[in-house]
Amino acid sequence: MNIEFDPEKIQALAIQWGGNILAALAIFILGKWIAGWIRGLAIKALANRKVDKTIVTFITNLGHMLLMTLVTLMAIGKLGVNTTSFVAVIGAAGLAIGLALQGSLSNFANGVMLIVFRPFKAGDFVEAGGTAGIVEEIHVFCTKMRTGDNKLIILPNSAVMNGTIVNYSAKETRRVDLVFGIGYDDDLRKAKGILADTIAADERIHQDPAPLIAVSELGDSSVNLLIRVWVKSADYWPVNFALLEEVKLRFDAENITIPFPQRDVHLHQLPAA
């Protein structure tokens, strides 16, 4: 069996394959450089937004891996290899992994949003996911909170982001709203004066905006006086409790009653038949 070699065909194939290999190498090297450049830009952008380093590393590594996968497929395709089967396998594997880790991926995505958009930070007192407490740590998949009675609550990040978030520490000041009821026979101006003196005596209460003292309602059993004062967020509860106690003591000392709900019952005697 004689095998004939055609030098011209061999030379043509060598030139063709050599060109394809060089082109594939060029695509891979250039693509790798571009992927690294994009990764560097992403790291700087996320660092400027003060995103957690763990999240930065994970996101940039994931993005770099996806870009390098695309570059590798482009290089292989340049060699004449059919990449359709590769794409199908990668797509099927990605779908299977995504379905298996659907809940975890949701928590991760919401964790990234928490760190990027920062609706709260560690140390803030918030209400989220049906729980109120002080935020201790924000992780990729969960958020740890400490309640007022020192219980540790671990919330999935999806539960935090999919509900309403109330951040009580976001602003420097908060308003304390309290209502005090006095009897209809009590001196209204005297009661308002006691409230004004009590507010003025507490240095934690801001004078700008000015405190408000007003009649809010003529109730069934009492005349309700509303006070609204502004304090530092950290002083909200101490001032709230102090005002309640001090007003009660001053009202007792000045004979201002705080009535409880009551009803007048009238009995009518029917004449004998």
PDB file of C-alpha atoms in Angstrom, residues 24-226:
ATOM      1  CA  ALA A  24      -6.840  31.434  18.289  1.00  0.00           C
ATOM      2  CA  LEU A  25      -3.821  32.337  20.437  1.00  0.00           C
ATOM      3  CA  ALA A  26      -4.290  36.020  19.577  1.00  0.00           C
ATOM      4  CA  ILE A  27      -7.970  35.846  20.527  1.00  0.00           C
ATOM      5  CA  PHE A  28      -7.157  34.085  23.812  1.00  0.00           C
ATOM      6  CA  ILE A  29      -4.331  36.451  24.798  1.00  0.00           C
ATOM      7  CA  LEU A  30      -6.241  39.611  23.840  1.00  0.00           C
ATOM      8  CA  GLY A  31      -9.431  38.331  25.462  1.00  0.00           C
ATOM      9  CA  LYS A  32      -7.562  37.461  28.641  1.00  0.00           C
ATOM     10  CA  TRP A  33      -6.087  40.965  28.774  1.00  0.00           C
ATOM     11  CA  ILE A  34      -9.504  42.578  28.224  1.00  0.00           C
ATOM     12  CA  ALA A  35     -11.090  40.354  30.906  1.00  0.00           C
ATOM     13  CA  GLY A  36      -8.367  41.354  33.372  1.00  0.00           C
ATOM     14  CA  TRP A  37      -8.828  45.040  32.498  1.00  0.00           C
ATOM     15  CA  ILE A  38     -12.589  44.815  33.042  1.00  0.00           C
ATOM     16  CA  ARG A  39     -11.990  43.004  36.328  1.00  0.00           C
ATOM     17  CA  GLY A  40      -9.674  45.781  37.502  1.00  0.00           C
ATOM     18  CA  LEU A  41     -12.258  48.452  36.646  1.00  0.00           C
ATOM     19  CA  ALA A  42     -14.957  46.523  38.519  1.00  0.00           C
ATOM     20  CA  ILE A  43     -12.744  46.172  41.605  1.00  0.00           C
ATOM     21  CA  LYS A  44     -12.051  49.924  41.657  1.00  0.00           C
ATOM     22  CA  ALA A  45     -15.706  50.818  41.110  1.00  0.00           C
ATOM     23  CA  LEU A  46     -16.922  48.530  43.910  1.00  0.00           C
ATOM     24  CA  ALA A  47     -14.121  49.667  46.229  1.00  0.00           C
ATOM     25  CA  ASN A  48     -15.149  53.311  45.683  1.00  0.00           C
ATOM     26  CA  ARG A  49     -18.674  52.378  46.812  1.00  0.00           C
ATOM     27  CA  LYS A  50     -17.143  50.775  49.923  1.00  0.00           C
ATOM     28  CA  VAL A  51     -18.553  47.350  49.074  1.00  0.00           C
ATOM     29  CA  ASP A  52     -17.480  44.513  51.341  1.00  0.00           C
ATOM     30  CA  LYS A  53     -14.213  42.910  50.167  1.00  0.00           C
ATOM     31  CA  THR A  54     -15.731  39.433  50.221  1.00  0.00           C
ATOM     32  CA  ILE A  55     -18.448  40.526  47.817  1.00  0.00           C
ATOM     33  CA  VAL A  56     -15.934  42.347  45.605  1.00  0.00           C
ATOM     34  CA  THR A  57     -13.749  39.268  45.328  1.00  0.00           C
ATOM     35  CA  PHE A  58     -16.667  36.954  44.615  1.00  0.00           C
ATOM     36  CA  ILE A  59     -18.303  39.191  41.994  1.00  0.00           C
ATOM     37  CA  THR A  60     -15.091  40.025  40.147  1.00  0.00           C
ATOM     38  CA  ASN A  61     -13.904  36.409  40.153  1.00  0.00           C
ATOM     39  CA  LEU A  62     -17.270  35.217  38.871  1.00  0.00           C
ATOM     40  CA  GLY A  63     -17.316  37.858  36.135  1.00  0.00           C
ATOM     41  CA  HIS A  64     -13.721  37.077  35.152  1.00  0.00           C
ATOM     42  CA  MET A  65     -14.526  33.370  34.923  1.00  0.00           C
ATOM     43  CA  LEU A  66     -17.529  34.014  32.666  1.00  0.00           C
ATOM     44  CA  LEU A  67     -15.482  36.276  30.391  1.00  0.00           C
ATOM     45  CA  MET A  68     -12.656  33.741  30.169  1.00  0.00           C
ATOM     46  CA  THR A  69     -15.180  31.013  29.317  1.00  0.00           C
ATOM     47  CA  LEU A  70     -16.453  33.165  26.449  1.00  0.00           C
ATOM     48  CA  VAL A  71     -12.920  33.913  25.262  1.00  0.00           C
ATOM     49  CA  THR A  72     -11.978  30.219  25.380  1.00  0.00           C
ATOM     50  CA  LEU A  73     -15.038  29.255  23.332  1.00  0.00           C
ATOM     51  CA  MET A  74     -14.200  31.937  20.771  1.00  0.00           C
ATOM     52  CA  ALA A  75     -10.606  30.649  20.517  1.00  0.00           C
ATOM     53  CA  ILE A  76     -11.733  27.029  20.150  1.00  0.00           C
ATOM     54  CA  GLY A  77     -14.237  28.040  17.502  1.00  0.00           C
ATOM     55  CA  LYS A  78     -11.455  29.729  15.544  1.00  0.00           C
ATOM     56  CA  LEU A  79      -9.708  26.330  15.322  1.00  0.00           C
ATOM     57  CA  GLY A  80     -12.733  24.951  13.500  1.00  0.00           C
ATOM     58  CA  VAL A  81     -14.162  23.009  16.450  1.00  0.00           C
ATOM     59  CA  ASN A  82     -17.945  23.057  16.741  1.00  0.00           C
ATOM     60  CA  THR A  83     -18.647  24.844  20.045  1.00  0.00           C
ATOM     61  CA  THR A  84     -22.416  24.293  19.990  1.00  0.00           C
ATOM     62  CA  SER A  85     -22.133  21.132  22.072  1.00  0.00           C
ATOM     63  CA  PHE A  86     -19.898  22.916  24.586  1.00  0.00           C
ATOM     64  CA  VAL A  87     -22.434  25.726  24.969  1.00  0.00           C
ATOM     65  CA  ALA A  88     -25.270  23.211  25.400  1.00  0.00           C
ATOM     66  CA  VAL A  89     -23.399  21.334  28.130  1.00  0.00           C
ATOM     67  CA  ILE A  90     -22.481  24.550  29.946  1.00  0.00           C
ATOM     68  CA  GLY A  91     -26.062  25.799  29.703  1.00  0.00           C
ATOM     69  CA  ALA A  92     -27.511  22.537  31.019  1.00  0.00           C
ATOM     70  CA  ALA A  93     -25.035  22.481  33.905  1.00  0.00           C
ATOM     71  CA  GLY A  94     -25.787  26.108  34.762  1.00  0.00           C
ATOM     72  CA  LEU A  95     -29.539  25.446  34.714  1.00  0.00           C
ATOM     73  CA  ALA A  96     -29.191  22.405  36.978  1.00  0.00           C
ATOM     74  CA  ILE A  97     -26.998  24.294  39.450  1.00  0.00           C
ATOM     75  CA  GLY A  98     -29.337  27.287  39.400  1.00  0.00           C
ATOM     76  CA  LEU A  99     -32.405  25.151  40.150  1.00  0.00           C
ATOM     77  CA  ALA A 100     -30.598  23.288  42.928  1.00  0.00           C
ATOM     78  CA  LEU A 101     -29.363  26.475  44.579  1.00  0.00           C
ATOM     79  CA  GLN A 102     -32.328  28.713  43.805  1.00  0.00           C
ATOM     80  CA  GLY A 103     -32.885  29.787  47.414  1.00  0.00           C
ATOM     81  CA  SER A 104     -29.188  30.282  48.108  1.00  0.00           C
ATOM     82  CA  LEU A 105     -28.700  32.301  44.940  1.00  0.00           C
ATOM     83  CA  SER A 106     -31.658  34.492  45.894  1.00  0.00           C
ATOM     84  CA  ASN A 107     -30.148  35.112  49.326  1.00  0.00           C
ATOM     85  CA  PHE A 108     -26.776  35.861  47.743  1.00  0.00           C
ATOM     86  CA  ALA A 109     -28.249  38.318  45.239  1.00  0.00           C
ATOM     87  CA  ASN A 110     -30.159  40.094  48.007  1.00  0.00           C
ATOM     88  CA  GLY A 111     -27.025  40.109  50.164  1.00  0.00           C
ATOM     89  CA  VAL A 112     -25.151  41.870  47.369  1.00  0.00           C
ATOM     90  CA  MET A 113     -27.973  44.440  47.133  1.00  0.00           C
ATOM     91  CA  LEU A 114     -27.858  45.006  50.900  1.00  0.00           C
ATOM     92  CA  ILE A 115     -24.136  45.708  50.801  1.00  0.00           C
ATOM     93  CA  VAL A 116     -24.223  47.802  47.617  1.00  0.00           C
ATOM     94  CA  PHE A 117     -27.268  49.972  48.429  1.00  0.00           C
ATOM     95  CA  ARG A 118     -26.723  49.968  52.233  1.00  0.00           C
ATOM     96  CA  PRO A 119     -30.260  50.491  53.594  1.00  0.00           C
ATOM     97  CA  PHE A 120     -28.635  49.907  56.981  1.00  0.00           C
ATOM     98  CA  LYS A 121     -25.252  49.133  58.489  1.00  0.00           C
ATOM     99  CA  ALA A 122     -23.927  47.254  61.484  1.00  0.00           C
ATOM    100  CA  GLY A 123     -25.029  48.971  64.689  1.00  0.00           C
ATOM    101  CA  ASP A 124     -28.305  50.365  63.285  1.00  0.00           C
ATOM    102  CA  PHE A 125     -31.604  49.601  64.994  1.00  0.00           C
ATOM    103  CA  VAL A 126     -33.932  48.377  62.253  1.00  0.00           C
ATOM    104  CA  GLU A 127     -37.180  46.583  61.679  1.00  0.00           C
ATOM    105  CA  ALA A 128     -36.903  44.071  58.827  1.00  0.00           C
ATOM    106  CA  GLY A 129     -38.190  40.624  57.971  1.00  0.00           C
ATOM    107  CA  GLY A 130     -40.786  40.867  60.746  1.00  0.00           C
ATOM    108  CA  THR A 131     -38.079  41.371  63.394  1.00  0.00           C
ATOM    109  CA  ALA A 132     -36.766  44.462  65.172  1.00  0.00           C
ATOM    110  CA  GLY A 133     -33.255  44.647  66.576  1.00  0.00           C
ATOM    111  CA  ILE A 134     -29.710  45.937  66.247  1.00  0.00           C
ATOM    112  CA  VAL A 135     -27.836  44.803  63.152  1.00  0.00           C
ATOM    113  CA  GLU A 136     -24.665  42.950  64.146  1.00  0.00           C
ATOM    114  CA  GLU A 137     -23.369  41.502  60.863  1.00  0.00           C
ATOM    115  CA  ILE A 138     -24.335  41.498  57.191  1.00  0.00           C
ATOM    116  CA  HIS A 139     -23.209  38.342  55.414  1.00  0.00           C
ATOM    117  CA  VAL A 140     -23.534  37.192  51.823  1.00  0.00           C
ATOM    118  CA  PHE A 141     -26.471  34.901  52.569  1.00  0.00           C
ATOM    119  CA  CYS A 142     -27.891  36.168  55.878  1.00  0.00           C
ATOM    120  CA  THR A 143     -28.109  39.115  58.268  1.00  0.00           C
ATOM    121  CA  LYS A 144     -27.547  38.737  62.010  1.00  0.00           C
ATOM    122  CA  MET A 145     -29.556  40.918  64.398  1.00  0.00           C
ATOM    123  CA  ARG A 146     -29.667  41.234  68.192  1.00  0.00           C
ATOM    124  CA  THR A 147     -33.000  41.895  69.864  1.00  0.00           C
ATOM    125  CA  GLY A 148     -33.533  44.096  72.902  1.00  0.00           C
ATOM    126  CA  ASP A 149     -33.534  41.064  75.212  1.00  0.00           C
ATOM    127  CA  ASN A 150     -30.217  39.879  73.724  1.00  0.00           C
ATOM    128  CA  LYS A 151     -31.495  37.144  71.409  1.00  0.00           C
ATOM    129  CA  LEU A 152     -29.610  36.461  68.187  1.00  0.00           C
ATOM    130  CA  ILE A 153     -31.827  36.487  65.087  1.00  0.00           C
ATOM    131  CA  ILE A 154     -30.465  35.186  61.770  1.00  0.00           C
ATOM    132  CA  LEU A 155     -32.538  36.344  58.807  1.00  0.00           C
ATOM    133  CA  PRO A 156     -32.130  35.151  55.197  1.00  0.00           C
ATOM    134  CA  ASN A 157     -31.263  38.151  53.059  1.00  0.00           C
ATOM    135  CA  SER A 158     -34.206  37.444  50.762  1.00  0.00           C
ATOM    136  CA  ALA A 159     -36.580  37.887  53.716  1.00  0.00           C
ATOM    137  CA  VAL A 160     -34.922  41.219  54.547  1.00  0.00           C
ATOM    138  CA  MET A 161     -34.988  42.683  51.037  1.00  0.00           C
ATOM    139  CA  ASN A 162     -38.437  41.386  50.053  1.00  0.00           C
ATOM    140  CA  GLY A 163     -40.160  43.267  52.869  1.00  0.00           C
ATOM    141  CA  THR A 164     -40.310  46.774  54.272  1.00  0.00           C
ATOM    142  CA  ILE A 165     -37.157  47.988  56.025  1.00  0.00           C
ATOM    143  CA  VAL A 166     -37.536  50.595  58.775  1.00  0.00           C
ATOM    144  CA  ASN A 167     -34.208  52.057  59.871  1.00  0.00           C
ATOM    145  CA  TYR A 168     -34.610  53.907  63.157  1.00  0.00           C
ATOM    146  CA  SER A 169     -30.936  54.914  63.233  1.00  0.00           C
ATOM    147  CA  ALA A 170     -30.660  56.351  59.728  1.00  0.00           C
ATOM    148  CA  LYS A 171     -31.386  59.948  60.794  1.00  0.00           C
ATOM    149  CA  GLU A 172     -29.624  61.929  63.490  1.00  0.00           C
ATOM    150  CA  THR A 173     -32.866  63.079  65.135  1.00  0.00           C
ATOM    151  CA  ARG A 174     -36.280  61.568  65.880  1.00  0.00           C
ATOM    152  CA  ARG A 175     -39.559  62.985  67.131  1.00  0.00           C
ATOM    153  CA  VAL A 176     -41.113  61.815  70.389  1.00  0.00           C
ATOM    154  CA  ASP A 177     -44.920  61.886  70.304  1.00  0.00           C
ATOM    155  CA  LEU A 178     -46.811  61.490  73.580  1.00  0.00           C
ATOM    156  CA  VAL A 179     -50.444  62.016  74.598  1.00  0.00           C
ATOM    157  CA  PHE A 180     -51.553  62.868  78.147  1.00  0.00           C
ATOM    158  CA  GLY A 181     -55.199  62.951  79.204  1.00  0.00           C
ATOM    159  CA  ILE A 182     -56.520  65.311  81.871  1.00  0.00           C
ATOM    160  CA  GLY A 183     -59.972  65.622  83.399  1.00  0.00           C
ATOM    161  CA  TYR A 184     -62.562  68.025  82.029  1.00  0.00           C
ATOM    162  CA  ASP A 185     -62.642  69.812  85.408  1.00  0.00           C
ATOM    163  CA  ASP A 186     -58.857  70.370  85.462  1.00  0.00           C
ATOM    164  CA  ASP A 187     -57.166  73.667  84.560  1.00  0.00           C
ATOM    165  CA  LEU A 188     -56.138  73.239  80.908  1.00  0.00           C
ATOM    166  CA  ARG A 189     -53.675  76.159  80.857  1.00  0.00           C
ATOM    167  CA  LYS A 190     -52.041  74.950  84.061  1.00  0.00           C
ATOM    168  CA  ALA A 191     -51.592  71.470  82.597  1.00  0.00           C
ATOM    169  CA  LYS A 192     -50.026  72.891  79.432  1.00  0.00           C
ATOM    170  CA  GLY A 193     -47.694  74.994  81.580  1.00  0.00           C
ATOM    171  CA  ILE A 194     -46.561  71.886  83.479  1.00  0.00           C
ATOM    172  CA  LEU A 195     -45.833  70.128  80.193  1.00  0.00           C
ATOM    173  CA  ALA A 196     -43.872  73.139  78.946  1.00  0.00           C
ATOM    174  CA  ASP A 197     -41.796  73.306  82.149  1.00  0.00           C
ATOM    175  CA  THR A 198     -41.087  69.563  81.999  1.00  0.00           C
ATOM    176  CA  ILE A 199     -39.901  69.827  78.399  1.00  0.00           C
ATOM    177  CA  ALA A 200     -37.746  72.889  79.106  1.00  0.00           C
ATOM    178  CA  ALA A 201     -36.048  71.130  82.031  1.00  0.00           C
ATOM    179  CA  ASP A 202     -34.747  68.278  79.849  1.00  0.00           C
ATOM    180  CA  GLU A 203     -31.558  69.382  78.055  1.00  0.00           C
ATOM    181  CA  ARG A 204     -31.766  66.451  75.659  1.00  0.00           C
ATOM    182  CA  ILE A 205     -34.833  67.940  73.974  1.00  0.00           C
ATOM    183  CA  HIS A 206     -34.063  70.192  70.999  1.00  0.00           C
ATOM    184  CA  GLN A 207     -35.544  73.665  70.826  1.00  0.00           C
ATOM    185  CA  ASP A 208     -35.290  73.729  67.020  1.00  0.00           C
ATOM    186  CA  PRO A 209     -37.725  72.536  65.772  1.00  0.00           C
ATOM    187  CA  ALA A 210     -39.693  74.017  68.636  1.00  0.00           C
ATOM    188  CA  PRO A 211     -41.609  71.606  70.887  1.00  0.00           C
ATOM    189  CA  LEU A 212     -45.344  71.386  70.256  1.00  0.00           C
ATOM    190  CA  ILE A 213     -48.002  71.247  72.971  1.00  0.00           C
ATOM    191  CA  ALA A 214     -51.614  71.163  71.757  1.00  0.00           C
ATOM    192  CA  VAL A 215     -55.060  69.793  72.505  1.00  0.00           C
ATOM    193  CA  SER A 216     -55.382  66.807  70.207  1.00  0.00           C
ATOM    194  CA  GLU A 217     -58.811  65.483  71.186  1.00  0.00           C
ATOM    195  CA  LEU A 218     -61.809  66.014  73.415  1.00  0.00           C
ATOM    196  CA  GLY A 219     -62.250  62.388  74.365  1.00  0.00           C
ATOM    197  CA  ASP A 220     -65.079  60.558  76.056  1.00  0.00           C
ATOM    198  CA  SER A 221     -63.400  60.727  79.459  1.00  0.00           C
ATOM    199  CA  SER A 222     -60.508  63.187  79.081  1.00  0.00           C
ATOM    200  CA  VAL A 223     -59.051  66.179  77.336  1.00  0.00           C
ATOM    201  CA  ASN A 224     -56.046  64.778  75.474  1.00  0.00           C
ATOM    202  CA  LEU A 225     -52.907  66.902  75.255  1.00  0.00           C
ATOM    203  CA  LEU A 226     -50.336  66.071  72.569  1.00  0.00           C
TER     204      LEU A 226
END
